[in-house]
Structure formats: structure tokens, C-alpha cells
Short mmCIF file of C-alpha atoms in Angstrom, two decimals:
data_model
loop_
_atom_site.label_atom_id
_atom_site.label_comp_id
_atom_site.label_asym_id
_atom_site.label_seq_id
_atom_site.Cartn_x
_atom_site.Cartn_y
_atom_site.Cartn_z
CA MET A 1068 -39.59 15.45 29.84
CA PRO A 1069 -41.65 12.48 28.63
CA LYS A 1070 -40.04 9.08 29.01
CA ILE A 1071 -38.85 7.46 25.79
CA ASN A 1072 -40.53 4.18 25.02
CA THR A 1073 -37.79 1.62 24.27
CA ASP A 1074 -40.27 -0.56 22.40
CA THR A 1075 -40.83 2.30 19.96
CA LEU A 1076 -37.08 2.56 19.36
CA TRP A 1077 -36.92 -1.13 18.53
CA ASP A 1078 -39.87 -0.71 16.17
CA LEU A 1079 -38.11 2.16 14.42
CA ALA A 1080 -34.96 0.08 14.09
CA ALA A 1081 -36.95 -2.79 12.56
CA VAL A 1082 -38.58 -0.42 10.06
CA GLU A 1083 -35.18 1.00 9.10
CA LEU A 1084 -33.81 -2.50 8.54
CA ARG A 1085 -36.75 -3.48 6.31
CA THR A 1086 -36.32 -0.26 4.36
CA ARG A 1087 -32.68 -0.96 3.70
CA GLU A 1088 -33.35 -4.53 2.63
CA SER A 1089 -36.05 -3.41 0.19
CA ARG A 1090 -33.97 -0.72 -1.50
CA SER A 1091 -33.84 -0.79 -5.29
CA ALA A 1092 -30.69 -1.25 -7.32
CA ASP A 1093 -30.75 2.48 -8.17
CA ASP A 1094 -30.74 3.35 -4.50
CA ASP A 1095 -27.75 1.08 -3.95
CA ALA A 1096 -25.89 2.66 -6.87
CA GLU A 1097 -26.64 6.12 -5.50
CA GLU A 1098 -25.32 5.14 -2.09
CA ASP A 1099 -22.18 3.62 -3.63
CA SER A 1100 -21.58 6.88 -5.47
CA ALA A 1101 -21.94 8.83 -2.23
CA ALA A 1102 -19.65 6.37 -0.45
CA LEU A 1103 -16.90 7.19 -2.94
CA CYS A 1104 -16.61 10.55 -1.17
CA GLU A 1105 -14.58 8.61 1.37
CA ARG A 1106 -11.49 6.80 0.15
CA THR A 1107 -8.69 4.93 1.87
CA VAL A 1108 -5.04 5.04 0.83
CA LEU A 1109 -2.45 2.71 2.36
CA PHE A 1110 1.16 3.90 2.21
CA MET A 1111 3.79 1.19 2.64
CA GLY A 1112 7.28 0.46 1.42
CA SER A 1113 10.97 0.61 2.27
CA LYS A 1114 11.93 1.43 5.84
CA ALA A 1115 13.04 5.08 6.03
CA GLY A 1116 12.24 5.31 2.33
CA GLY A 1117 10.41 8.65 2.51
CA LYS A 1118 6.77 7.57 2.94
CA THR A 1119 6.04 10.12 5.66
CA THR A 1120 7.64 12.96 3.69
CA ILE A 1121 5.50 12.19 0.64
CA LEU A 1122 2.38 11.90 2.77
CA LEU A 1123 2.99 15.25 4.50
CA ARG A 1124 3.63 17.00 1.18
CA CYS A 1125 0.38 15.63 -0.20
CA LEU A 1126 -1.46 17.12 2.78
CA ASP A 1127 0.37 20.47 2.54
CA ARG A 1128 1.75 20.00 6.03
CA ASP A 1129 4.98 21.87 6.61
CA GLU A 1130 6.42 19.80 9.43
CA ALA A 1131 9.42 17.58 9.97
CA SER A 1132 8.80 13.87 9.37
CA LYS A 1133 9.30 11.41 12.23
CA PRO A 1134 9.82 7.63 12.20
CA THR A 1135 6.48 5.88 11.78
CA LEU A 1136 5.33 3.90 14.81
CA ALA A 1137 4.00 0.59 13.46
CA LEU A 1138 0.80 1.73 11.70
CA GLU A 1139 -0.25 5.37 11.82
CA TYR A 1140 -3.46 7.04 10.68
CA THR A 1141 -4.28 10.53 9.53
CA PHE A 1142 -6.87 12.02 7.20
CA GLY A 1143 -7.30 14.74 4.65
CA ARG A 1144 -10.32 16.68 3.41
CA ARG A 1145 -10.94 18.39 0.12
CA ALA A 1146 -13.92 20.49 -0.97
CA LYS A 1147 -15.48 19.72 -4.35
CA GLY A 1148 -17.04 23.14 -4.65
CA HIS A 1149 -18.89 25.88 -2.82
CA ASN A 1150 -21.39 24.62 -0.22
CA THR A 1151 -20.72 20.97 -1.04
CA PRO A 1152 -19.63 18.19 1.34
CA LYS A 1153 -15.90 17.68 1.53
CA ASP A 1154 -14.29 14.48 0.28
CA ILE A 1155 -12.47 12.58 3.02
CA ALA A 1156 -9.31 10.53 2.53
CA HIS A 1157 -8.35 8.04 5.23
CA LEU A 1158 -4.57 7.78 5.04
CA TRP A 1159 -2.70 4.91 6.66
CA GLU A 1160 1.08 4.55 6.81
CA LEU A 1161 2.74 1.22 7.56
CA GLY A 1162 6.14 1.60 9.20
CA GLY A 1163 8.96 -0.85 9.74
CA GLY A 1164 9.45 -1.84 6.11
CA THR A 1165 8.35 -5.46 5.74
CA SER A 1166 8.55 -6.43 9.42
CA LEU A 1167 4.97 -5.40 10.24
CA SER A 1168 3.26 -6.45 7.01
CA ASP A 1169 0.58 -8.36 8.96
CA LEU A 1170 -0.92 -5.00 9.99
CA VAL A 1171 -2.37 -4.43 6.51
CA GLN A 1172 -5.49 -6.19 7.79
CA ILE A 1173 -6.38 -3.04 9.74
CA PRO A 1174 -6.71 -0.52 6.87
CA ILE A 1175 -8.09 -3.03 4.33
CA THR A 1176 -11.55 -4.13 5.48
CA PRO A 1177 -14.86 -5.33 3.99
CA LEU A 1178 -16.27 -1.83 4.46
CA ASN A 1179 -13.63 -0.01 2.38
CA VAL A 1180 -12.16 -2.60 0.00
CA SER A 1181 -14.10 -1.08 -2.90
CA SER A 1182 -12.49 2.33 -2.33
CA VAL A 1183 -9.01 1.44 -1.10
CA SER A 1184 -5.75 2.19 -2.96
CA VAL A 1185 -2.14 1.25 -2.27
CA VAL A 1186 0.93 3.45 -2.61
CA LEU A 1187 4.17 1.45 -2.52
CA VAL A 1188 7.27 3.58 -1.89
CA LEU A 1189 10.54 1.91 -2.89
CA ASP A 1190 13.92 3.32 -1.89
CA LEU A 1191 15.96 3.60 -5.11
CA SER A 1192 19.15 4.13 -3.14
CA LYS A 1193 18.97 0.56 -1.76
CA PRO A 1194 18.39 -1.70 -4.77
CA SER A 1195 19.45 -4.86 -2.88
CA ALA A 1196 16.33 -4.60 -0.72
CA LEU A 1197 14.03 -3.37 -3.48
CA TRP A 1198 12.60 -6.63 -4.84
CA GLY A 1199 12.17 -8.28 -1.44
CA THR A 1200 10.35 -5.23 -0.07
CA MET A 1201 8.04 -5.04 -3.07
CA GLU A 1202 7.31 -8.76 -3.09
CA LYS A 1203 6.49 -9.18 0.60
CA LEU A 1204 4.38 -6.04 0.99
CA LEU A 1205 2.34 -6.52 -2.18
CA GLN A 1206 1.74 -10.17 -1.27
CA ALA A 1207 0.54 -9.15 2.19
CA ALA A 1208 -1.88 -6.59 0.72
CA LEU A 1209 -3.04 -9.05 -1.95
CA ASN A 1210 -3.71 -11.75 0.66
CA GLN A 1211 -5.77 -9.34 2.73
CA VAL A 1212 -7.85 -8.18 -0.25
CA GLU A 1213 -8.55 -11.78 -1.22
CA LYS A 1214 -9.40 -12.64 2.38
CA VAL A 1215 -11.90 -9.79 2.52
CA HIS A 1216 -13.51 -10.88 -0.76
CA ALA A 1217 -13.85 -14.42 0.59
CA LEU A 1218 -15.85 -13.26 3.61
CA PRO A 1219 -19.64 -13.65 3.39
CA GLN A 1220 -21.39 -10.36 2.70
CA ARG A 1221 -23.55 -9.11 5.56
CA PRO A 1222 -27.07 -7.67 5.09
CA GLY A 1223 -27.00 -4.01 4.16
CA GLU A 1224 -23.26 -4.12 3.36
CA SER A 1225 -22.21 -2.69 0.01
CA ARG A 1226 -19.11 -4.35 -1.34
CA THR A 1227 -17.73 -4.98 -4.80
CA SER A 1228 -16.97 -8.58 -5.66
CA LYS A 1229 -13.53 -9.84 -6.54
CA GLN A 1230 -14.60 -10.19 -10.18
CA GLN A 1231 -15.88 -6.59 -10.25
CA ASN A 1232 -12.61 -5.30 -8.81
CA GLN A 1233 -10.57 -7.25 -11.35
CA SER A 1234 -12.76 -6.02 -14.18
CA ARG A 1235 -12.30 -2.43 -13.03
CA VAL A 1236 -8.52 -2.78 -12.94
CA LEU A 1237 -8.39 -4.51 -16.34
CA ARG A 1238 -9.93 -1.39 -17.84
CA VAL A 1239 -6.51 0.18 -17.38
CA LEU A 1240 -5.51 -1.54 -20.63
CA PRO A 1241 -7.47 -1.09 -23.86
CA LYS A 1242 -9.29 -4.17 -25.12
CA ASP A 1243 -6.91 -4.46 -28.07
CA HIS A 1244 -3.75 -4.16 -25.95
CA PRO A 1245 -1.43 -7.10 -26.79
CA ASP A 1246 -0.42 -7.56 -23.12
CA ARG A 1247 -3.94 -7.85 -21.75
CA GLU A 1248 -3.64 -11.59 -21.13
CA LEU A 1249 0.01 -11.48 -20.05
CA ILE A 1250 -0.26 -9.33 -16.95
CA SER A 1251 -1.79 -9.80 -13.51
CA PRO A 1252 -3.37 -6.49 -12.43
CA PHE A 1253 -3.43 -5.77 -8.72
CA PRO A 1254 -7.02 -6.01 -7.42
CA VAL A 1255 -7.02 -2.40 -6.14
CA PRO A 1256 -5.46 0.75 -7.65
CA LEU A 1257 -1.70 0.70 -7.15
CA LEU A 1258 0.93 3.44 -7.39
CA LEU A 1259 4.67 2.73 -7.27
CA ILE A 1260 6.90 5.60 -6.16
CA GLY A 1261 10.66 5.32 -6.50
CA SER A 1262 12.06 7.62 -3.82
CA LYS A 1263 15.48 9.27 -3.34
CA PHE A 1264 16.08 9.86 -7.04
CA ASP A 1265 18.75 12.42 -6.06
CA ILE A 1266 20.92 9.52 -4.84
CA PHE A 1267 19.86 7.12 -7.58
CA GLN A 1268 20.94 9.46 -10.39
CA ASP A 1269 24.58 9.07 -9.29
CA PHE A 1270 24.51 5.29 -9.86
CA GLU A 1271 26.39 3.72 -12.76
CA SER A 1272 24.50 3.91 -16.04
CA GLU A 1273 24.08 0.14 -16.42
CA LYS A 1274 22.74 -0.27 -12.89
CA ARG A 1275 20.23 2.52 -13.44
CA LYS A 1276 18.99 0.73 -16.58
CA VAL A 1277 18.49 -2.53 -14.69
CA ILE A 1278 16.49 -0.84 -11.92
CA CYS A 1279 14.40 1.26 -14.32
CA LYS A 1280 13.51 -1.60 -16.67
CA THR A 1281 12.68 -3.88 -13.75
CA LEU A 1282 10.39 -1.33 -12.12
CA ARG A 1283 8.74 -0.64 -15.48
CA PHE A 1284 8.02 -4.33 -15.84
CA LEU A 1285 6.62 -4.58 -12.31
CA ALA A 1286 4.39 -1.55 -12.76
CA HIS A 1287 3.08 -2.84 -16.07
CA TYR A 1288 2.62 -6.39 -14.77
CA TYR A 1289 0.51 -5.17 -11.84
CA GLY A 1290 -1.39 -2.55 -13.85
CA ALA A 1291 0.09 0.23 -11.73
CA SER A 1292 1.27 3.77 -12.30
CA MET A 1293 4.87 4.60 -11.49
CA ILE A 1294 6.77 7.78 -10.78
CA PHE A 1295 10.22 8.62 -9.42
CA SER A 1296 10.51 11.29 -6.77
CA SER A 1297 12.91 13.14 -4.49
CA SER A 1298 12.21 15.25 -1.42
CA LYS A 1299 14.86 17.68 -2.70
CA SER A 1300 12.93 18.47 -5.89
CA GLU A 1301 9.69 20.41 -5.59
CA THR A 1302 8.79 19.63 -9.21
CA MET A 1303 9.07 15.88 -8.67
CA MET A 1304 7.17 16.05 -5.38
CA SER A 1305 4.41 18.04 -7.05
CA LYS A 1306 3.93 15.36 -9.71
CA ALA A 1307 3.89 12.59 -7.10
CA ARG A 1308 1.33 14.59 -5.18
CA SER A 1309 -0.94 14.72 -8.24
CA PHE A 1310 -0.93 10.93 -8.51
CA VAL A 1311 -1.66 10.50 -4.80
CA SER A 1312 -4.42 13.15 -4.83
CA HIS A 1313 -6.14 11.30 -7.65
CA LEU A 1314 -6.23 8.14 -5.50
CA ALA A 1315 -7.17 9.93 -2.29
CA PHE A 1316 -9.78 12.40 -3.57
CA GLY A 1317 -10.63 11.30 -7.10
CA THR A 1318 -9.26 14.52 -8.57
CA GLU A 1319 -9.03 14.90 -12.32
CA LYS A 1320 -5.89 13.53 -13.91
CA GLY A 1321 -3.51 16.23 -15.04
CA TYR A 1322 -2.15 16.38 -18.57
CA PHE A 1323 1.09 14.63 -17.64
CA MET A 1324 -0.88 11.85 -15.91
CA LEU A 1325 -2.82 11.17 -19.09
CA TYR A 1326 -0.30 11.76 -21.85
CA SER A 1327 3.18 12.32 -20.41
CA MET A 1328 5.55 9.38 -20.22
CA SER A 1329 9.24 9.34 -19.39
CA THR A 1330 11.26 6.12 -19.64
CA ASP A 1331 14.80 7.53 -19.88
CA PRO A 1332 16.90 5.93 -17.08
CA SER A 1333 18.87 9.17 -16.73
CA LYS A 1334 15.68 11.08 -15.89
CA PRO A 1335 12.84 10.56 -13.40
CA LEU A 1336 10.42 7.91 -14.68
CA ILE A 1337 6.78 8.86 -15.15
CA ILE A 1338 4.56 6.05 -16.43
CA PRO A 1339 0.79 6.29 -15.99
CA ALA A 1340 -0.98 2.93 -15.76
CA GLY A 1341 -1.65 1.34 -19.13
CA MET A 1342 0.76 3.47 -21.17
CA ASP A 1343 3.67 1.01 -21.21
CA SER A 1344 3.99 -2.36 -22.95
CA LEU A 1345 6.18 -5.45 -22.78
CA SER A 1346 7.49 -4.74 -26.27
CA GLN A 1347 8.64 -1.27 -25.22
CA ILE A 1348 10.18 -2.55 -21.99
CA GLY A 1349 12.05 -5.35 -23.73
CA SER A 1350 13.73 -8.40 -22.23
CA PRO A 1351 15.28 -8.44 -18.74
CA PRO A 1352 18.54 -6.44 -18.76
CA THR A 1353 21.61 -8.59 -18.31
CA ILE A 1354 24.98 -7.67 -16.89
CA ASP A 1355 27.19 -10.76 -17.17
CA VAL A 1356 24.06 -12.90 -16.80
CA ASP A 1357 23.11 -15.67 -19.24
CA ILE A 1358 19.30 -15.80 -19.21
CA GLY A 1359 19.42 -19.31 -20.68
CA THR A 1360 20.99 -20.62 -17.47
CA LEU A 1361 18.15 -19.30 -15.31
CA HIS A 1362 15.28 -21.67 -14.58
CA ALA A 1363 12.19 -19.49 -14.15
CA ARG A 1364 8.58 -20.57 -13.72
CA ASN A 1365 7.09 -17.44 -15.30
CA PRO A 1366 8.12 -13.96 -16.57
CA LEU A 1367 7.87 -12.45 -13.07
CA ASP A 1368 10.21 -15.10 -11.69
CA LEU A 1369 12.64 -14.54 -14.58
CA TRP A 1370 12.85 -10.80 -13.92
CA LYS A 1371 13.38 -11.51 -10.23
CA LYS A 1372 16.27 -13.89 -10.89
CA VAL A 1373 17.97 -11.46 -13.27
CA PHE A 1374 17.53 -8.52 -10.91
CA GLU A 1375 18.86 -10.44 -7.91
CA ARG A 1376 21.89 -11.58 -9.91
CA VAL A 1377 22.80 -7.93 -10.38
CA PHE A 1378 21.67 -6.81 -6.91
CA PRO A 1379 21.96 -9.78 -4.51
CA PRO A 1380 19.35 -9.50 -1.73
CA GLU A 1381 20.45 -8.56 1.75
CA ARG A 1382 21.18 -11.39 4.15
CA THR A 1383 18.32 -11.96 6.55
CA THR A 1384 20.76 -13.00 9.27
CA GLU A 1385 22.31 -9.55 9.19
CA HIS A 1386 19.00 -7.70 9.10
CA LYS A 1387 16.64 -9.50 11.41
CA GLU A 1388 13.12 -8.15 11.37
CA LEU A 1389 11.46 -7.28 14.65
CA LYS A 1390 7.97 -8.73 14.80
CA ASP A 1391 7.31 -7.06 18.17
CA PRO A 1392 7.64 -3.24 17.89
CA ALA A 1393 7.78 -3.06 21.71
CA LYS A 1394 11.29 -4.53 21.48
CA ASP A 1395 12.46 -2.10 18.80
CA PRO A 1396 15.08 0.29 20.26
CA GLN A 1397 13.73 3.24 18.25
CA TYR A 1398 10.45 3.07 20.18
CA SER A 1399 12.02 2.84 23.65
CA GLU A 1400 10.26 4.61 26.54
CA PRO A 1401 12.30 4.09 29.76
CA LEU A 1402 9.44 4.69 32.20
CA ILE A 1403 6.92 2.56 30.33
CA ASP A 1404 9.49 -0.15 29.63
CA CYS A 1405 10.34 -0.33 33.34
CA MET A 1406 6.67 -0.69 34.30
CA ARG A 1407 6.19 -3.35 31.63
CA ALA A 1408 9.20 -5.28 32.94
CA GLN A 1409 7.72 -5.20 36.45
CA LYS A 1410 4.38 -6.42 35.12
CA ASP A 1411 6.03 -9.28 33.25
CA GLU A 1412 7.67 -10.42 36.50
CA VAL A 1413 4.39 -10.59 38.43
CA PRO A 1414 3.10 -13.90 36.94
CA GLU A 1415 6.43 -15.56 37.62
CA MET A 1416 6.38 -14.41 41.27
CA GLY A 1417 2.80 -15.61 41.61
CA PHE A 1418 3.77 -19.00 40.25
CA LEU A 1419 6.69 -19.35 42.63
CA LEU A 1420 4.49 -18.35 45.56
CA THR A 1421 1.92 -20.95 44.63
CA VAL A 1422 4.56 -23.64 44.43
CA PHE A 1423 5.93 -22.58 47.83
CA ILE A 1424 2.49 -22.93 49.43
CA ILE A 1425 1.66 -26.24 47.83
CA ILE A 1426 4.89 -28.06 48.62
CA PRO A 1427 4.56 -28.00 52.47
CA SER A 1428 1.08 -29.49 52.29
#
């Protein structure tokens, strides 16, 4: 076998680099179109809120869900047609509720920010934790997207700018929509899923109205779609699956995703992005709350104050978040934990030995 000349390989690499740098705009557009065959979807939300169950249903996997270990990855593939390459969806699931929000930097990167989507699952059965979960997780994802956009673009890297992303999201609302200047669309496609509707439907009527109107406002404010779901209803899971499949594989929107809208608090909400309005949502619902006594900086802050008056947030002292998953009891592994404990003792023993040797001298 003839020996490969390494100089030739370097020459070929240099030629390839020059070719990429000299590509036309049409070539770049064609490559971007091809790149859309791979999409990334980040699932995050309430702890034990049903994220894994929804994810497994979307992948047609008939298996029991298990607690998510920090950040887990899986993928799905879907064929466009006969003898055509399959679309690939990179699916990430963030566990631990809000305690591990810093890990969003792993699935949101400069290479995929133009094709990433976020699915935020909120547990309707625990309204006291709803706003805090939404606020912290969306802020973490927003910070990471902005951080990625602030990075200098490397040669040969195809990435949409922050302005392009915002322009794409603003297209959710028609140009003549009265709320166009009053909302703050999330920089990447966002889907809100209210889980455990089977428990939520037994709440008092007034409390259901507060939760529904608040979630409608949040979805509209962030330019997101919203749907309620329950693992005990195949019909509801099927509709949630359609929304997720559209984000993951770019599938066509079904009729109910384009034209169907349900805002009745006694029924599962279905609100495709751009179909709601502030006039339809109305003012923040009040239950023994005088809005005039609340000092809010903006509409989002006002809705937060009203919601938390009705559903006071959980005390952080009672629900301490574990930043280190290795110390979380649900992830305990006796053998590994024992070995880790022995390893942690080694530096201390070494230090004591050093001190013992130095002192006599």
C-alpha cells in the first residue's frame, strides 16, 4: 500500500477551506436549508411535571418514564418520503426543575441556535411553583441564547443573528396586530405545555380562571403556543405531540394548530402562537386583590404580583435546591458513593502526612 503524503492532506484541507470561504450567498442559503433537517428541542419545566412522559409519547416509545438525571439526551428520526434522508431531532431534557438551569448552555450552542426550540412543561397541579419555575427557566434559556449571539462568528460557521431571530419570531403576529409593540417574543420558538390537567380540572372555578388567564398572557407575551395536556388522555397527548413534532421535525401544522383555539377554563386550553390578544385575555384576574395597591414596573410584573397574591410562592427555605446532583438522594449509588468518599479523603490524608514530615525538620 502506497504511503500517504501528509503534505498532500494539508494541501487538500487548505483548498477545502478556500472553497468554503468563497462560497456564494446561494450556496450558504442552500446549506442552511439542508441544515434545517437537524433540529434541537430542549424540554424543561416543573420537577416531576411529566416532561419525560410527553417526550416518550412524541417518540412512540412505550416504556415507563424514569426520573431524569440532570440533563439527558435522546434523538428521533423521521422520513420525509421514499428514498429521502431522514430528518433528525436532537432532544434534550433538563431534570431537577429549576435547580440545574445552568445546564441549558449544553443544548443551546452557536452551532444550533438557529434551529433550536424550547418546550416548557408547567405542572398545573402545583400553581404555587408555576410562576417561579417559568421565570427562572425561561430567563436561563434567554441568557444562553443572548450569550451565543454575542459570541464572534467563526469562519465557515452559519448562524442567524439576534436581529434575524427576533424578526422571525415577530412574524408570529400579523403586521396590523395591535399587540405587536406590547409583547416581547422569545428569541427561539417556544411551546408552553400545562401538564396534569386531570388534577387541575378539579380545582375551584375561580382558581382555574386565574391560572388560565395568566398562562394565556404569558404565552401571548412571549409569542408562544400553549396547550394543556394529561397523560391519562390520549386525545390531549396526541395534540401535544403534534405541536412538538412541528418543532422537532418541521411537520405541517394540523388544522387545530392553525385554526382551533380553546380558551374555556373548564376545558383544556389550545392556543396556537399569534391567535390570542391582550383584549381577549383582559386584565389580570383578581380574587380579593386591589390592583391599584400593586406597584408594578410593567405588565409582566403586574401579572406576576396578582398571580402570587392568589398563589403565594413556595418558601425557598422549605424547598432548598440542590446545585450538586451528586448529593441528591434520588441519584444515590452506594458503591460509587463509597469510592467517592474514599477519594475525597485522600487529599486530606496527604496534607496531614506532609505536615507530619515537615514539623520534625
